[in-house]
Short mmCIF file of C-alpha atoms in Angstrom, two decimals:
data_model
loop_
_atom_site.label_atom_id
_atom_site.label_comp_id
_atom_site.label_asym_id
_atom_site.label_seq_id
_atom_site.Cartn_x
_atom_site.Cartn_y
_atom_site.Cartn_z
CA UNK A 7 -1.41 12.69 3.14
CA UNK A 8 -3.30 12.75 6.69
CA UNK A 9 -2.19 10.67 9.63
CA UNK A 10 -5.85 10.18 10.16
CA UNK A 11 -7.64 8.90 13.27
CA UNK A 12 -10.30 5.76 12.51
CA UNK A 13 -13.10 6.13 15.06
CA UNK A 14 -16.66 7.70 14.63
CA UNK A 15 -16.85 11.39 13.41
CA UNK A 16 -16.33 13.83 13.89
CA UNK A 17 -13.35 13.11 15.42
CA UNK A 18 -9.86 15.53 15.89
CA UNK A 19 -7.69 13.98 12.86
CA UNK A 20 -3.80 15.00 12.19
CA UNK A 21 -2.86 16.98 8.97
CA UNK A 22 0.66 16.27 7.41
CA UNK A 23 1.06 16.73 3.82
CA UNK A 24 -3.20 16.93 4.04
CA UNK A 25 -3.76 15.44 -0.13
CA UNK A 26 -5.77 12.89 1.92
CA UNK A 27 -7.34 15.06 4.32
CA UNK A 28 -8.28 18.09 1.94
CA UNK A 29 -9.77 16.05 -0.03
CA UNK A 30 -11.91 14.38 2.68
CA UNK A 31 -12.73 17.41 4.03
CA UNK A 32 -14.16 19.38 1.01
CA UNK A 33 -16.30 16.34 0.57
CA UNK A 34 -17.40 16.73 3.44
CA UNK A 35 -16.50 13.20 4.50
CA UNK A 36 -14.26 14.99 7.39
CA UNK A 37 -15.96 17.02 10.01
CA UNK A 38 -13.44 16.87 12.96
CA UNK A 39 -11.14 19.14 14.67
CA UNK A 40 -7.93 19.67 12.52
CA UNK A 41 -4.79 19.03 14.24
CA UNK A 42 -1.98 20.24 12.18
CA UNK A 43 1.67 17.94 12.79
CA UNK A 44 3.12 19.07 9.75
CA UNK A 45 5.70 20.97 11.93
CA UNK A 46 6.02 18.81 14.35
CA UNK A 47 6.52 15.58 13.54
CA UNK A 48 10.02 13.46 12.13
CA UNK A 49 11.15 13.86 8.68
CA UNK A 50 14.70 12.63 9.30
CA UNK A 51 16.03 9.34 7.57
CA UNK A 52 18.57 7.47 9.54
CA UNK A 53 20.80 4.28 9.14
CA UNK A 54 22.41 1.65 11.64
CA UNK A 55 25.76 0.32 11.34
CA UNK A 56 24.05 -2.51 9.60
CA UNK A 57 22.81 -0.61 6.83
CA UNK A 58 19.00 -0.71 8.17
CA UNK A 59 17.33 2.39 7.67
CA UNK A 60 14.33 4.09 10.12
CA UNK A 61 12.16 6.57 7.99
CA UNK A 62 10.37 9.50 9.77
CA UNK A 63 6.47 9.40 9.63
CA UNK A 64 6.68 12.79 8.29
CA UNK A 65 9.29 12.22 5.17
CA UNK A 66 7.60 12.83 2.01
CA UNK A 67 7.10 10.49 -0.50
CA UNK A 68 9.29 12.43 -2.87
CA UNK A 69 12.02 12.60 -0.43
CA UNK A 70 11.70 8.34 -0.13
CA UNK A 71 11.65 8.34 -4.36
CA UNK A 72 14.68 10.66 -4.82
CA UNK A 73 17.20 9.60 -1.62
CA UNK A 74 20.06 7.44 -3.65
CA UNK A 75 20.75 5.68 -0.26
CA UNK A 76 17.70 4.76 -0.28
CA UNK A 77 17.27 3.34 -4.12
CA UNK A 78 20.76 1.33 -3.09
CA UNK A 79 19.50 -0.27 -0.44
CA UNK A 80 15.82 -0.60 -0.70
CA UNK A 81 15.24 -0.15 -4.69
CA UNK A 82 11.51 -1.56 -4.01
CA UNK A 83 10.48 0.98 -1.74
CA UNK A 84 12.45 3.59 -4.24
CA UNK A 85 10.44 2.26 -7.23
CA UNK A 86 7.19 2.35 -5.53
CA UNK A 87 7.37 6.01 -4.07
CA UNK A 88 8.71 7.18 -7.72
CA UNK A 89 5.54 5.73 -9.13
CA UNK A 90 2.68 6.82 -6.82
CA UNK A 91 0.16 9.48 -7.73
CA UNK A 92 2.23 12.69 -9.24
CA UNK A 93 5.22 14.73 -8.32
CA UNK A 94 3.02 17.61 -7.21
CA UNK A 95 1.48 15.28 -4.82
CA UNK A 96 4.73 13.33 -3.71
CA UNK A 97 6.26 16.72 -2.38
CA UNK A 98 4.04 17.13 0.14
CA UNK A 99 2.12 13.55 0.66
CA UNK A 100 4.02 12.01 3.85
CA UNK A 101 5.10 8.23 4.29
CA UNK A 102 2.85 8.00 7.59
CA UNK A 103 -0.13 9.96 5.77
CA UNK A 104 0.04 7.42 2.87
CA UNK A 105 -0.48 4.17 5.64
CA UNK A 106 -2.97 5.68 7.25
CA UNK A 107 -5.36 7.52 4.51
CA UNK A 108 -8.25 6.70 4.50
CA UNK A 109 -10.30 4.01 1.59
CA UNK A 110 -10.97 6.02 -1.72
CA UNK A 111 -14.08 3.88 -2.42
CA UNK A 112 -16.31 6.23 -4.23
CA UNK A 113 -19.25 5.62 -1.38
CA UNK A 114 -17.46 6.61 1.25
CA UNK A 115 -16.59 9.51 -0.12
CA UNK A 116 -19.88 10.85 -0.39
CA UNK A 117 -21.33 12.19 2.64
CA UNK A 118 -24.27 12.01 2.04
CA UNK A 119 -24.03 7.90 1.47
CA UNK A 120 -24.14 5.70 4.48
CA UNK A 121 -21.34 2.58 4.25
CA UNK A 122 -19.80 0.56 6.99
CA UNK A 123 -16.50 2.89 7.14
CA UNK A 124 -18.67 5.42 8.61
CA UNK A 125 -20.44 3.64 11.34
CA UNK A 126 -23.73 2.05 8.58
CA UNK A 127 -24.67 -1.44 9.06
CA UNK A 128 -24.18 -2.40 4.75
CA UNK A 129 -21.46 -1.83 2.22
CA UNK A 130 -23.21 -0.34 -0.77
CA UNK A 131 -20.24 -1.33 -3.29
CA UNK A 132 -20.90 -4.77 -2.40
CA UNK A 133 -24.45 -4.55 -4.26
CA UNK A 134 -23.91 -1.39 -6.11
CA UNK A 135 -20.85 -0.51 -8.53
CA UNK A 136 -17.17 -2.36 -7.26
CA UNK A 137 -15.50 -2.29 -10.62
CA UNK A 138 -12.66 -1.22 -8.63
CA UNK A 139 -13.41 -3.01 -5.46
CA UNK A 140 -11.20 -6.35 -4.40
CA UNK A 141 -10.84 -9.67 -5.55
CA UNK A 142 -9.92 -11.13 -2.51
CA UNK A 143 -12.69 -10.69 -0.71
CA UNK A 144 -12.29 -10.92 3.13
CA UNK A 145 -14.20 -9.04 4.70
CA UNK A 146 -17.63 -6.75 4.13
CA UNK A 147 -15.91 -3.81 2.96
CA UNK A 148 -15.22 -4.44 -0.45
CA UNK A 149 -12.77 -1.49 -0.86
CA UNK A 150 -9.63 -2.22 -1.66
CA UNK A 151 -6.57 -0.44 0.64
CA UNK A 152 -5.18 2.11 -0.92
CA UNK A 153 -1.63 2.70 0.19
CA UNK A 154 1.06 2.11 -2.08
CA UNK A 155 3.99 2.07 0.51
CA UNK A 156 1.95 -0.43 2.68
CA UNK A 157 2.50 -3.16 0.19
CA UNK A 158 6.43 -1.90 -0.73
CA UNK A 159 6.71 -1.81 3.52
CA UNK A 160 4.98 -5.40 3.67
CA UNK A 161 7.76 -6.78 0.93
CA UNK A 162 10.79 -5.93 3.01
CA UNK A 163 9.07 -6.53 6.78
CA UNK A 164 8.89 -3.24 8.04
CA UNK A 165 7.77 -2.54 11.35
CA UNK A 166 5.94 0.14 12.54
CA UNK A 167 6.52 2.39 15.90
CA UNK A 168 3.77 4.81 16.90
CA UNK A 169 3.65 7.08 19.84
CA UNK A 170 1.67 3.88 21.75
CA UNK A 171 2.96 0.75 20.44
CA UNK A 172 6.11 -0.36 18.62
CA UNK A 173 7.17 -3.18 16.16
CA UNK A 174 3.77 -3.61 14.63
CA UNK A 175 3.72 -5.55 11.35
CA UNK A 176 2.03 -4.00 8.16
CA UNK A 177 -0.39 -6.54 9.11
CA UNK A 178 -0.55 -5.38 13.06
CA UNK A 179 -0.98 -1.68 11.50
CA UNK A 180 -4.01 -2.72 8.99
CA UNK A 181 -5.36 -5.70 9.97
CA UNK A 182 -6.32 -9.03 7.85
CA UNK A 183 -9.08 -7.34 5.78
CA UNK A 184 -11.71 -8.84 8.03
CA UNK A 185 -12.63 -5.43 10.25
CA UNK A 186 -14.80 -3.66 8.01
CA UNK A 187 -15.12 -0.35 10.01
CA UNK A 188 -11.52 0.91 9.73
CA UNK A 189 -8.60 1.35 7.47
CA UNK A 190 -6.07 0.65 10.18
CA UNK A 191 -6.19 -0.26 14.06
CA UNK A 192 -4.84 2.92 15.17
CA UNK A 193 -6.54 4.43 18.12
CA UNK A 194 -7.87 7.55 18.58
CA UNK A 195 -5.02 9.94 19.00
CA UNK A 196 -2.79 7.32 17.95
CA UNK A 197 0.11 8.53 15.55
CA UNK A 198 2.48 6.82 13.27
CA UNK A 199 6.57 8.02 14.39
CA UNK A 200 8.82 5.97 12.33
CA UNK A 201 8.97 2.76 9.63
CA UNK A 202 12.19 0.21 10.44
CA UNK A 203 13.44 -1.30 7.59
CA UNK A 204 15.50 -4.42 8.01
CA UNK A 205 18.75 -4.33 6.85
CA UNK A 206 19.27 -4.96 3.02
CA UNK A 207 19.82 -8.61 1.62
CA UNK A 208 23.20 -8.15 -0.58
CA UNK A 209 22.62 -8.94 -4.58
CA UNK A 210 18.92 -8.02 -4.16
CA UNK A 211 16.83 -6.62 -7.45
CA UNK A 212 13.72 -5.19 -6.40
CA UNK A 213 10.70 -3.37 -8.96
CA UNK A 214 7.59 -1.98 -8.61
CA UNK A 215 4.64 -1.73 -11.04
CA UNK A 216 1.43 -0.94 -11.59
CA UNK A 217 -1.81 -1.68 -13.69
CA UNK A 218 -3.62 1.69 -14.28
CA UNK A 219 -6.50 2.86 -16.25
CA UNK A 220 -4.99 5.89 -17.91
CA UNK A 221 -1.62 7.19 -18.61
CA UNK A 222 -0.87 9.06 -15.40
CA UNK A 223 -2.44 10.10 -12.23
CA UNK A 224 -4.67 7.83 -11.72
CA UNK A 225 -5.01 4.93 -8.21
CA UNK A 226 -3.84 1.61 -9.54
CA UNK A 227 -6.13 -0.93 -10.22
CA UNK A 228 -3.69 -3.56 -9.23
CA UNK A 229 0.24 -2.78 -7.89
CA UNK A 230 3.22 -5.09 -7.34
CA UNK A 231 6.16 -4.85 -5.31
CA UNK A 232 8.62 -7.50 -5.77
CA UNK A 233 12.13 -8.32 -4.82
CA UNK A 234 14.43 -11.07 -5.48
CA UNK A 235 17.75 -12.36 -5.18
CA UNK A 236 19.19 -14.89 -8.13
CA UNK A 237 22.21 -17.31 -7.36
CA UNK A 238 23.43 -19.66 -9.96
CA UNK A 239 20.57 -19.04 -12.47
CA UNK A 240 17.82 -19.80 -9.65
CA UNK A 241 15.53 -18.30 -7.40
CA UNK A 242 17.05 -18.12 -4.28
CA UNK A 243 14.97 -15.41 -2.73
CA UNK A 244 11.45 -14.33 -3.31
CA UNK A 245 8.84 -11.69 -2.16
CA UNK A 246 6.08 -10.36 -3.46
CA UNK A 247 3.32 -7.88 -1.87
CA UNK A 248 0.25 -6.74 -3.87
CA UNK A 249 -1.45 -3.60 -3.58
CA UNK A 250 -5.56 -3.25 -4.67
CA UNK A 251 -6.62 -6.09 -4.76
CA UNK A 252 -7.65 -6.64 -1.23
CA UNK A 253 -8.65 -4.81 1.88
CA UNK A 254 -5.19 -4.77 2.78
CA UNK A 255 -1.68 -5.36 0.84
CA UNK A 256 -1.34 -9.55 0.66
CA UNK A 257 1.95 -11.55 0.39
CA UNK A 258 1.87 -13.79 -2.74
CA UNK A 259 3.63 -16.45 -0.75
CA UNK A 260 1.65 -19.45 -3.12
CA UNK A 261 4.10 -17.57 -6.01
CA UNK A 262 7.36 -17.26 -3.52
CA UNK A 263 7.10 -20.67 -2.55
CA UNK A 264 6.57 -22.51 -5.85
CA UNK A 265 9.51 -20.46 -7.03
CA UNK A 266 11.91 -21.12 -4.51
CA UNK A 267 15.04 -22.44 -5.93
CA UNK A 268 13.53 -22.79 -9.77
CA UNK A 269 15.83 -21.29 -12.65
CA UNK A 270 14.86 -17.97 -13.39
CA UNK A 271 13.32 -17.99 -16.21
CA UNK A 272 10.23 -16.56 -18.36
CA UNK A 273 8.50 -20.83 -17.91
CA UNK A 274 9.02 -21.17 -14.52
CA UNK A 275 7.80 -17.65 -13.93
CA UNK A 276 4.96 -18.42 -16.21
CA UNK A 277 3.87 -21.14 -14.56
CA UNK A 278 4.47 -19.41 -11.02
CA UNK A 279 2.58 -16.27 -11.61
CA UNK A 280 -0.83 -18.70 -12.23
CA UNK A 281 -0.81 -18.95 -8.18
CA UNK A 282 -0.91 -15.46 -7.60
CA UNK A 283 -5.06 -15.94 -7.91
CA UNK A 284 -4.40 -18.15 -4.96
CA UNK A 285 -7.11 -17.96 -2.09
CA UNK A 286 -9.25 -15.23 -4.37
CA UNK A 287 -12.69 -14.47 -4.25
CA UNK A 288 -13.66 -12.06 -6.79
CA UNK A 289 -17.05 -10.08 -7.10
CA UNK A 290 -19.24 -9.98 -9.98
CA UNK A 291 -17.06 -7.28 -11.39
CA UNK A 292 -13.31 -7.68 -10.24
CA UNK A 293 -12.15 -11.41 -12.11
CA UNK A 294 -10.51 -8.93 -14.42
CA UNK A 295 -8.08 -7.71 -11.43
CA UNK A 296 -6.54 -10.88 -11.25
CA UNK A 297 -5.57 -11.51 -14.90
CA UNK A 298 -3.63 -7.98 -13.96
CA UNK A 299 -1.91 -9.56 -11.34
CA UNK A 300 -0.74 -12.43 -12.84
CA UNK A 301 0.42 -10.36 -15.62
CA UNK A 302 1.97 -7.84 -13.24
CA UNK A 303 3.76 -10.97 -11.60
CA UNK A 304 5.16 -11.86 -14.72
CA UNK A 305 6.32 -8.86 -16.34
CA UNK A 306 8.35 -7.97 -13.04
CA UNK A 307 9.56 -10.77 -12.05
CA UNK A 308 11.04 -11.85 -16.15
CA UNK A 309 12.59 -7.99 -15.72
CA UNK A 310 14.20 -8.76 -12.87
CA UNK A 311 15.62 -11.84 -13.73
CA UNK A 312 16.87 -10.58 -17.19
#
């Protein structure tokens, strides 16, 4: 996926793995000088004495899915780059390409339509079609984000370095949801380097899964990555980060907190995984998104406490 640059078109914009980019550009979405990093950039994946790991902008996806390191350590971030898109795609889609693609909302993608992403003054999903659009609405786009490794990346507090800035947040990278122009704050000419991992919380489960509309293939309509650890029959940690449901990935901290120290079990996740609607604000056409992720909260969260 492209390491693309958020400003005005047509602007330069970096090709890695290019699934984003090729796409945007045969649409015509993408005007811009090409400027190809796929060479250039770091695909390494390297570990402190600790046991944290730093991931190379450039490592593919199916690099992230297949390292057993990796699934040791990090099984969340494992689980969710086994289940995005399709192996063809995971070969060459990149971990940095994948944060900063750009919003597969089906207006922007037309060229010929004018939205807020691409400098208009009105989203036209907001009046028009959003069945797949958010249901916590915070902002005038009404797109949800699409990355799947932002919301793994925002369960375990990765941080972000660029060539600019360092130690940015999944939240610093994206935003709240509230900027309706971009997909990310990245500057022009501003490029992801590495993702820091924090070192890896001992007895840990961690899942991922996601609520599609056909078998395979397809962008999920809502995603969950959750991790836990269970001491004594309880809850001892929880954290869970949602993927399309928003502008940007959100932390289901309403569900962490009321399950803090609660026996793990399928009631008290039951009752839990009601507060995962928390704060929402659905459109005319998206209530249905969160019944998905309140059954997405409790199907992996009574799998990983089996």
């Amino acid at each position: 996926m492209s390491v693309a640059v958020m400003t005005a078109m047509p602007t330069p914009e970096f090709r890695a793995g290019g699934t984003d980019f090729s796409e945007r550009r045969r649409s015509g979405v993408s005007q811009g000088m090409l400027i190809d990093i796929s060479a250039t950039g770091d695909k390494t994946i390297t570990w402190d004495a600790d046991g944290a790991a730093q991931i190379g902008a450039l490592t593919t996806i199916a690099t992230i899915a297949t390292d057993a390191r990796i699934a040791a350590a990090y099984p969340g971030i494992a689980a969710s780059a086994h289940g995005l898109a399709t192996p063809q795609v995971r070969q060459v889609a990149t971990l940095g390409g994948n944060l900063a693609q750009r919003s597969r909302c089906w207006y922007f993608r037309r060229a010929d339509i004018d939205c807020l992403k691409k400098g208009g003054s009105t989203c036209p999903a907001r009046s028009g079609n959003h069945l797949y659009g958010v249901a916590f609405d915070l902002g005038n786009c009404v797109a949800p984000h699409p990355s799947t490794m932002a919301a793994a990346l925002l369960a375990y507090d990765a941080t972000i370095t660029t060539d600019r800035r360092s130690g940015l947040t999944i939240a610093g990278l994206l935003g709240d949801g509230s900027v309706a122009h971009a997909d990310h704050t990245l500057a022009a000419g501003e490029m992801i380097k590495s993702i820091a991992l924090p070192a890896p919380i001992e007895g840990e489960r961690a899942s991922y899964k996601r609520a599609i509309s056909r078998t395979y293939a397809e962008w999920p309509l809502v995603e969950l990555c959750a991790r836990v650890v269970i001491a004594d029959g309880k809850f001892q940690l929880v954290r869970l980060a949602a993927g399309g449901v928003a502008p940007v990935p959100l932390r289901l901290t309403a569900v962490e907190v009321q399950l803090s120290g609660k026996i793990a079990n399928a009631a008290s996740i039951a009752e839990a995984a009601k507060a995962a609607s928390s704060g929402a604000k659905p459109l005319p056409m998206t209530a249905y998104k969160l019944d998905l992720l309140q059954g997405l909260v409790r199907d992996v969260l009574e799998r990983l406490s089996d």
